[in-house]
Structure formats: structure tokens, C-alpha cells
Coordinates of C-alpha atoms in Angstrom, one line a residue:
Chain A
M1 CA -85.7 -100.1 89.2
E2 CA -85.3 -96.2 89.6
K3 CA -82.7 -97.1 92.3
D4 CA -80.5 -99.0 91.1
L5 CA -80.1 -96.8 87.9
V6 CA -79.2 -93.8 90.4
E7 CA -77.2 -95.7 92.4
Y8 CA -75.3 -97.3 89.9
I9 CA -74.6 -93.8 87.7
V10 CA -74.1 -91.9 90.8
K11 CA -71.5 -94.8 92.5
S12 CA -69.3 -94.7 89.3
L13 CA -68.5 -90.7 89.7
V14 CA -67.9 -90.2 93.6
D15 CA -64.9 -90.9 95.5
A16 CA -66.5 -93.0 97.9
P17 CA -69.0 -95.0 96.3
D18 CA -69.8 -97.2 99.9
E19 CA -71.4 -94.0 101.0
V20 CA -73.9 -93.4 98.3
S21 CA -77.6 -94.1 100.0
I22 CA -80.8 -93.6 98.2
N23 CA -84.1 -93.6 100.4
V24 CA -87.1 -94.2 97.9
I25 CA -90.6 -92.3 99.0
E26 CA -93.3 -94.6 97.1
G27 CA -96.3 -92.8 96.3
E28 CA -98.9 -93.4 93.9
K29 CA -97.8 -91.4 91.0
S30 CA -94.2 -90.3 91.7
T31 CA -91.8 -91.9 93.4
I32 CA -89.0 -89.5 95.1
L33 CA -85.5 -90.8 95.5
E34 CA -83.8 -89.2 98.4
L35 CA -80.0 -89.5 97.4
K36 CA -76.9 -89.3 100.4
V37 CA -73.2 -88.9 99.0
A38 CA -70.3 -88.3 101.3
S39 CA -70.0 -84.5 101.7
E40 CA -67.3 -84.1 100.0
D41 CA -68.8 -85.8 97.2
V42 CA -71.6 -83.3 96.3
G43 CA -70.2 -81.4 94.0
K44 CA -69.5 -84.2 92.2
V45 CA -73.0 -85.3 91.5
I46 CA -74.7 -81.6 90.9
G47 CA -71.4 -79.9 88.9
K48 CA -71.3 -77.0 87.7
Q49 CA -74.9 -74.9 87.3
G50 CA -76.4 -78.1 88.2
R51 CA -75.8 -80.0 85.3
I52 CA -74.6 -83.4 86.3
A53 CA -77.8 -83.6 88.7
K54 CA -80.0 -82.2 85.8
A55 CA -78.3 -84.8 84.4
I56 CA -79.5 -87.9 85.9
R57 CA -82.9 -86.5 86.1
T58 CA -83.5 -86.5 82.8
I59 CA -82.0 -90.4 82.6
L60 CA -84.1 -90.8 85.3
S61 CA -87.0 -89.1 83.7
A62 CA -86.8 -91.6 80.7
S63 CA -86.6 -94.8 82.9
A64 CA -89.7 -93.4 84.9
T65 CA -91.5 -92.9 81.1
K66 CA -92.1 -96.6 80.7
D67 CA -94.3 -97.2 83.5
G68 CA -95.9 -93.9 83.0
K69 CA -94.7 -92.8 86.4
R70 CA -92.8 -89.7 87.7
A71 CA -89.7 -90.1 89.6
V72 CA -88.2 -87.1 91.1
L73 CA -84.6 -87.2 92.7
E74 CA -83.3 -84.6 95.9
I75 CA -80.4 -84.6 96.9
L76 CA -79.5 -84.3 100.4
D77 CA -77.0 -82.1 101.9
Chain B
M1 CA -62.1 -92.8 32.6
K2 CA -61.0 -91.6 29.5
E3 CA -61.0 -88.5 27.8
F4 CA -61.4 -88.4 23.6
E5 CA -61.9 -85.5 21.0
G6 CA -63.4 -85.4 17.9
R7 CA -64.8 -82.5 15.5
T8 CA -67.8 -83.6 16.4
E9 CA -69.8 -86.4 19.6
Q10 CA -69.8 -89.2 16.5
E11 CA -65.9 -89.0 16.0
A12 CA -65.1 -88.4 19.0
I13 CA -67.4 -91.8 20.4
A14 CA -65.6 -94.1 17.2
K15 CA -62.5 -92.9 18.4
A16 CA -63.0 -94.1 22.0
I17 CA -64.7 -98.0 20.6
E18 CA -61.9 -97.8 18.3
E19 CA -59.3 -97.5 21.2
L20 CA -60.2 -98.9 24.3
H21 CA -62.0 -102.2 21.7
I22 CA -65.4 -101.6 23.9
E23 CA -69.3 -102.3 23.0
R24 CA -70.9 -98.7 23.0
E25 CA -73.1 -100.2 25.2
D26 CA -70.6 -100.7 27.5
F27 CA -69.4 -97.3 28.4
D28 CA -71.4 -93.9 29.0
V29 CA -70.4 -90.5 27.8
E30 CA -70.5 -87.0 29.1
I31 CA -69.8 -84.6 27.7
V32 CA -67.3 -82.1 28.8
E33 CA -67.0 -79.3 25.8
P34 CA -69.5 -78.9 23.0
V35 CA -69.2 -78.0 20.0
R36 CA -68.9 -74.3 19.8
K37 CA -69.5 -72.3 16.7
G38 CA -66.1 -70.0 16.4
L39 CA -66.1 -66.9 14.5
F40 CA -63.7 -68.9 11.9
K41 CA -63.7 -72.2 12.9
K42 CA -65.4 -75.7 14.8
S43 CA -63.9 -76.3 17.3
N44 CA -63.7 -79.9 18.3
V45 CA -65.7 -81.4 21.2
K46 CA -64.6 -83.2 24.2
I47 CA -66.0 -86.3 25.7
R48 CA -65.5 -88.4 28.5
I49 CA -66.3 -92.3 28.4
H50 CA -66.6 -93.5 31.8
F51 CA -66.6 -97.3 31.2
D52 CA -65.8 -100.5 33.8
D53 CA -62.1 -101.4 33.8
G54 CA -61.8 -102.7 37.6
S55 CA -60.6 -99.3 38.6
N56 CA -64.1 -98.8 40.3
L57 CA -64.3 -102.4 41.3
E58 CA -62.4 -101.3 44.7
P59 CA -65.2 -101.0 47.8
D60 CA -65.5 -97.2 49.3
T61 CA -63.8 -98.4 52.9
F62 CA -64.2 -95.4 54.2
E63 CA -67.4 -93.2 53.8
D64 CA -66.4 -90.3 55.9
D65 CA -63.2 -89.5 57.9
E66 CA -65.4 -89.3 60.8
R67 CA -66.4 -92.7 60.4
E68 CA -62.9 -93.9 59.9
L69 CA -62.2 -96.6 62.7
E70 CA -58.7 -96.2 64.0
Q71 CA -57.0 -98.2 65.9
P72 CA -58.2 -97.8 69.5
I73 CA -56.8 -95.2 71.5
N74 CA -57.3 -96.6 74.9
S75 CA -59.0 -99.8 74.7
E76 CA -59.4 -100.5 78.2
L77 CA -61.3 -96.8 78.6
E78 CA -63.0 -98.3 75.7
D79 CA -64.3 -101.3 77.2
K80 CA -64.9 -99.6 80.2
L81 CA -66.8 -96.7 78.3
L82 CA -69.0 -99.6 76.9
A83 CA -70.0 -101.1 79.4
F84 CA -70.9 -98.3 81.3
V85 CA -73.3 -96.7 79.2
A86 CA -74.9 -100.0 78.6
T87 CA -75.0 -100.5 82.1
I88 CA -77.2 -97.3 82.4
L89 CA -79.4 -98.7 79.4
E90 CA -80.5 -102.0 81.2
K91 CA -81.0 -100.2 84.7
M92 CA -83.0 -98.1 82.5
G93 CA -85.2 -100.7 81.2
Y94 CA -84.4 -100.6 77.8
E95 CA -83.0 -103.3 75.8
G96 CA -80.1 -101.6 73.7
S97 CA -76.6 -102.9 72.5
V98 CA -73.7 -100.1 72.1
S99 CA -71.3 -99.7 70.2
I100 CA -68.1 -98.3 69.1
G101 CA -69.1 -95.0 66.6
F102 CA -65.9 -93.9 65.3
R103 CA -62.7 -92.9 66.6
K104 CA -60.6 -89.6 66.0
E105 CA -58.0 -88.2 67.7
R106 CA -59.1 -87.6 71.4
K107 CA -62.5 -88.2 70.1
L108 CA -64.6 -91.4 70.6
G109 CA -68.0 -92.0 69.6
L110 CA -70.1 -94.4 70.9
N111 CA -73.8 -95.4 68.8
I112 CA -76.6 -97.2 70.6
E113 CA -78.7 -99.5 68.8
S114 CA -82.1 -100.0 70.1
N115 CA -85.3 -100.7 69.1
N116 CA -86.7 -97.3 71.9
S117 CA -84.1 -95.0 70.3
N118 CA -86.8 -92.7 70.4
I119 CA -86.9 -92.8 73.9
I120 CA -83.5 -92.5 74.5
I121 CA -82.9 -90.0 72.5
G122 CA -85.8 -88.1 74.0
R123 CA -87.4 -84.6 73.0
K124 CA -84.8 -82.9 71.2
G125 CA -81.8 -84.9 71.7
K126 CA -82.6 -84.1 75.6
N127 CA -82.2 -88.2 76.7
L128 CA -79.3 -88.7 74.5
D129 CA -77.4 -85.7 75.5
A130 CA -77.6 -86.5 79.1
I131 CA -76.1 -89.5 78.6
Q132 CA -73.5 -88.4 76.9
L133 CA -72.8 -85.9 79.8
I134 CA -72.4 -88.4 82.6
A135 CA -71.0 -90.6 80.0
N136 CA -68.5 -87.2 79.4
V137 CA -67.8 -87.4 83.7
Y138 CA -67.3 -90.9 83.9
A139 CA -64.8 -90.9 80.9
G140 CA -63.3 -88.2 82.8
Q141 CA -61.8 -89.5 85.8
L142 CA -59.8 -92.4 83.0
D143 CA -58.6 -89.8 81.0
P144 CA -59.1 -86.2 81.2
D145 CA -58.4 -85.4 77.4
M146 CA -61.1 -88.0 76.4
K147 CA -64.6 -86.7 74.7
V148 CA -67.2 -88.8 74.0
I149 CA -69.7 -88.1 71.5
V150 CA -73.0 -90.8 72.2
D151 CA -75.6 -91.2 69.3
S152 CA -78.1 -93.2 68.4
E153 CA -79.8 -93.9 64.5
N154 CA -77.4 -90.9 63.6
Y155 CA -79.3 -88.0 65.4
R156 CA -76.7 -86.4 66.1
M157 CA -75.9 -85.4 62.3
R158 CA -79.4 -85.1 61.0
H159 CA -79.9 -82.4 64.1
E160 CA -76.8 -81.0 62.6
E161 CA -77.7 -80.3 59.3
Q162 CA -81.5 -79.7 60.2
L163 CA -80.2 -76.7 62.7
I164 CA -78.1 -75.2 59.4
R165 CA -81.2 -75.4 57.1
M166 CA -83.4 -73.8 59.5
A167 CA -80.6 -70.9 60.2
F168 CA -80.1 -70.4 56.5
K169 CA -84.1 -70.4 55.7
T170 CA -84.5 -67.7 58.9
A171 CA -81.1 -65.6 57.4
E172 CA -83.1 -65.5 54.4
Q173 CA -86.3 -64.1 56.4
V174 CA -84.1 -61.4 58.1
R175 CA -82.5 -60.4 54.7
K176 CA -85.8 -59.9 52.6
S177 CA -88.1 -58.7 55.9
G178 CA -85.2 -56.4 57.6
R179 CA -86.7 -58.0 60.4
S180 CA -84.6 -59.4 62.9
K181 CA -85.3 -62.8 64.9
L182 CA -84.7 -64.2 67.6
L183 CA -83.8 -68.4 67.4
E184 CA -84.9 -70.9 69.9
P185 CA -82.2 -71.5 72.7
M186 CA -79.4 -73.5 71.7
N187 CA -76.5 -75.0 73.7
P188 CA -72.7 -73.5 73.3
Y189 CA -71.8 -75.9 70.5
E190 CA -75.3 -75.6 68.6
R191 CA -75.1 -71.7 68.7
R192 CA -71.0 -72.4 67.3
L193 CA -72.7 -74.5 64.0
V194 CA -75.4 -71.1 64.0
H195 CA -72.6 -69.0 63.9
T196 CA -70.2 -70.4 61.4
A197 CA -72.6 -71.2 59.0
L198 CA -74.1 -67.5 58.7
N199 CA -70.7 -65.9 59.1
D200 CA -70.4 -66.3 54.9
F201 CA -73.9 -65.7 54.7
G202 CA -74.0 -61.8 53.3
G203 CA -75.6 -59.0 54.8
V204 CA -77.1 -60.9 58.2
E205 CA -75.3 -60.9 61.2
T206 CA -75.7 -63.0 64.3
K207 CA -75.5 -62.4 68.2
S208 CA -76.7 -64.7 71.2
E209 CA -78.5 -63.1 73.7
G210 CA -79.2 -64.4 77.4
D211 CA -77.9 -66.0 80.0
G212 CA -76.8 -69.6 80.9
L213 CA -75.8 -72.2 78.7
Y214 CA -78.7 -72.1 76.8
K215 CA -78.6 -68.9 74.9
Q216 CA -80.4 -67.3 72.1
I217 CA -79.3 -66.5 69.2
R218 CA -80.6 -63.2 67.4
I219 CA -80.0 -63.1 63.3
S220 CA -80.2 -59.4 62.1
N221 CA -79.9 -57.5 59.1
E222 CA -75.8 -56.2 58.9
R223 CA -75.4 -52.6 59.7
N224 CA -72.5 -50.8 57.2

């Protein structure tokens, strides 16, 4: 499941894994994942020029394609 | 392997058979220096005899330095990384296994084997690059000097070869037509490969254009 995937990656990268939470909004064709992390960790999941966020989104899309779905990751801050 | 000389090829072969005590069908002959008709005398022919004397029986243990499996640099980190990438694959919903591809100085190569390798690699290696980036961030927390390369189906090497072939082909076109050409956007590593490959390619010069991580290389005629 997409939530598990993002949660696993994000928890491995942040300093405060206990403060990682993901809210899933399931749509017909797409799933939206709203990610919340500790404010000190926001930079860690976004990365320089958004590189880490982009990589997580790429991995997420690669996973979602097998179900023919689209998954969108939103990082809340 | 041994070399023999004679006035003719036949004579050299006869010498080889006599000295090595082997049959004609047991060896291959390579002519190193063919007979040249000199002004005053015929020079000798030199042949090289290739035969199986047991020296070729040793298996090629190391095909390539980069594939050399040295001792683990940090086996705890390796185990954690292998588990990390394997778990990502599993949670992505793809079956596969991850193993150490190579160890070289501070570089660790991970190899993903999977029936879904086309998806794991992605278009232009996009998915592989994303997994590699995340694996590097993860490894960086454990050892800041460690660099991780994630590969599948030898994609990285195939891609590099293809990139360099394309660069040479385009440079050839530029040299012939005199018109500059802009290559597709590439990441810094890919650009460096192209710049380096065309460094010794006479008559053209390369320059990166654009902003950000993915710049484009322009190949144009060298101005003298």
C-alpha cells in the first residue's frame, strides 16, 4: 500500500520518526497522501531543490502504476 | 604461447612442432611478421604459436576492477542498506532481491534483480535514480563518506555506453555540417561523461546551457 511505502521511506530519513503521519484521501482515479513531519524535519523530506521530495514522488508513482492509479504526495508544513 | 622464426611459414611451424612436441592440430598459428621481400635478402617470418599448455586454464576471477568484490568496508552498513532497498521494493509491491554488485573504495554497488526490472529502472533510469538518491540519503546518516550506486540489469553501464555513442555521433554531425547541436537535458554525472568523451574529439567543443540540475550540452564547431 502506498501509505506504507511513503511512511517507511520518510521515517528512515527524519530525526523524529514518531512525528510522521500520513492522511490518505482516496479518490476514484487518484490517491492523495498528505504527509506531516516535525517542523525540523521538513527540510529533510524536501531536500535541496526539492530533490528528496521528487525522488519520493517518483518512487510512489512507480509503485502506483502497477494498480493503474495515480498517487499524489503533498507535504504539509 | 611461444614465438618461432623461419625462412618460411612452414619452416617456422616445423620448428615449433619439433620443439614443443605437439601435433599440428593442437595449436593455432598467428603470423607476427610476414615474409618481406627485402632488397638483398628475404627476411624471416615470425610466427606465434598458441597452444594449450595449461596456463590458460585459470579462470578469469576478476573481469573488471570495478566488479571486484573486496572485503566489506562496513558490513553493518551494508546489511542495513540491503534491507532498506529490499523493503522499499517490497512496499512498492514488486518482488525482487537486492545484492552487493561491487565494492570500490567508498562506493558500494547494489544490484536489484526482479521480474519487474523495467518498472524498477523506469524511463531513462528515472526510478532507479530515485531509489539511488533515497538510498544515498539513508546511507549518509550512517556514514557520510559512503556513496551508493543502485543498478539493475546492468542498466548504468549500458546507458553510459549509449550516451557516449550518441555524443560521438552528434559530434561527427556537427563537425560535418558546421551547425551546433543541443543535446537532451542530462544530470551532472551524464554531462561530465559527455564532456570528457568529447574532450579529445577534434574540431568540436562542448558547453552546458541552462539552469538547475538538468542542463543541456551544446556541441559546436571549435573556434580557432
